[in-house]
């Protein structure tokens, strides 16, 4: 395991890595649940009287969303309910002066870590620990806290370098995300374990089935990935129509694996029995998969009969995990599958984890209460890695001791 904030000595100068990576629209950073979650860790540290220095990243060099963290400081302050200072520097003289000037209980956010050249290339922790960035900041703080579970799959300096040179601890978000997202692999559940898998990437679904096939009783499929499985089961769907770029490449690359998964795990895999599309009047239309003789339109959601089949399976489950949406839920007409399974989970007192950067947005978009779910992950790439048993460099760095 790792040490947590419960193990931190009093009155420390703490360097804390958050993940505040957010959507940016017309140059404006959009508030989102990452701020709210990390606010808990920061507030706890500040209220305990530590001097709190925050690091985070936004976008990648060259991308439109690669911007300063100045706006992030204000948004975070509104969630914490206390000032968050900002300095437009990562580890230069200005940053060091601001860190040295901090009083007990004060909070300071440094500039976007990815504006520092040594942050980004993925390298071994030993290499990252020996950068000027890490060595300089480490001299001005007493301890390091990693709260950025959702960035922990990256072997970047701010995530893997500091634990080698400072006493290192997991923040509250790191702790909660790690426990919830690993639970499907590590916990024993008494009753049925169900996994809802959809989204756009067939490899995500394949990797999850390969890693968790012996832990999960039922996989409920949908989305683009589900349509590819329907094709492997002999249905005339799961290929691209003109102007589409979802299926054919994925089919070429994964056909054999999908076919053998259906062979080996057919009893565990539930496929959609009907699909939804945009009809001639722009409304939602539905068709039974058995009645599709030739794919001539895009299918954008699973149908209502499918939701009726998935619903009781979820309600009979002891634990339900969600990775990927069952349809194009951003369009209300095609949110029926995704919201249908989410509502069934919310109304049942099963243990549940909902993840995937995109999918978990459906909860707030359709007015559901996060409190009705066991855990709603703020992680994308790190969540799928946890489900597929892949290591997280940032977590491993925290665990060595
Ligand atoms: N039939 C469909 N047609 C088009 N898009 C779909 C369909 N089904 C699902 N999607 C899209 O899949 C997206 C989610 O897929 P993705 O594989 O990215 O999952 P995620 O795990 O939520 O996100 P991420 O991997 O980014 O963390 C949703 O935004 C949804 O619109
Ligand atoms: O937003 C995320 O998923 C994490 O912060 C990782 O960001 P990255 O994919 O740009 O490394």
Short mmCIF file of C-alpha atoms and ligand atoms in Angstrom, two decimals, residues 19-22 34 57 59-60 114 150-151 153-154 156 378-382, ligand 2:
data_model
loop_
_atom_site.label_atom_id
_atom_site.label_comp_id
_atom_site.label_asym_id
_atom_site.label_seq_id
_atom_site.Cartn_x
_atom_site.Cartn_y
_atom_site.Cartn_z
CA UNK A 19 -5.05 16.54 -11.75
CA UNK A 20 -6.97 19.67 -12.76
CA UNK A 21 -6.78 18.88 -16.49
CA UNK A 22 -10.09 20.28 -17.75
CA UNK A 34 -12.00 17.24 -10.54
CA UNK A 57 -1.01 20.12 -15.71
CA UNK A 59 -3.30 20.01 -22.00
CA UNK A 60 -0.12 19.26 -23.90
CA UNK A 114 3.95 20.77 -18.71
CA UNK A 150 -6.22 10.12 -12.99
CA UNK A 151 -2.78 11.10 -14.29
CA UNK A 153 -0.51 6.26 -15.71
CA UNK A 154 2.04 8.83 -16.91
CA UNK A 156 6.17 12.24 -15.70
CA UNK A 378 -12.68 11.14 -12.39
CA UNK A 379 -10.15 9.04 -14.29
CA UNK A 380 -10.12 8.06 -17.98
CA UNK A 381 -6.87 6.37 -19.03
CA UNK A 382 -5.95 5.40 -15.47
O1 LIG B 2 -7.10 14.18 -18.22
C1 LIG B 2 -6.53 13.10 -18.08
O2 LIG B 2 -7.04 12.01 -18.42
C2 LIG B 2 -5.21 13.06 -17.37
O3 LIG B 2 -4.95 14.28 -16.78
C3 LIG B 2 -4.09 12.66 -18.30
O4 LIG B 2 -3.90 13.64 -19.28
P1 LIG B 2 -3.04 13.30 -20.58
O5 LIG B 2 -3.80 12.25 -21.32
O6 LIG B 2 -2.90 14.60 -21.33
O7 LIG B 2 -1.70 12.78 -20.13
#
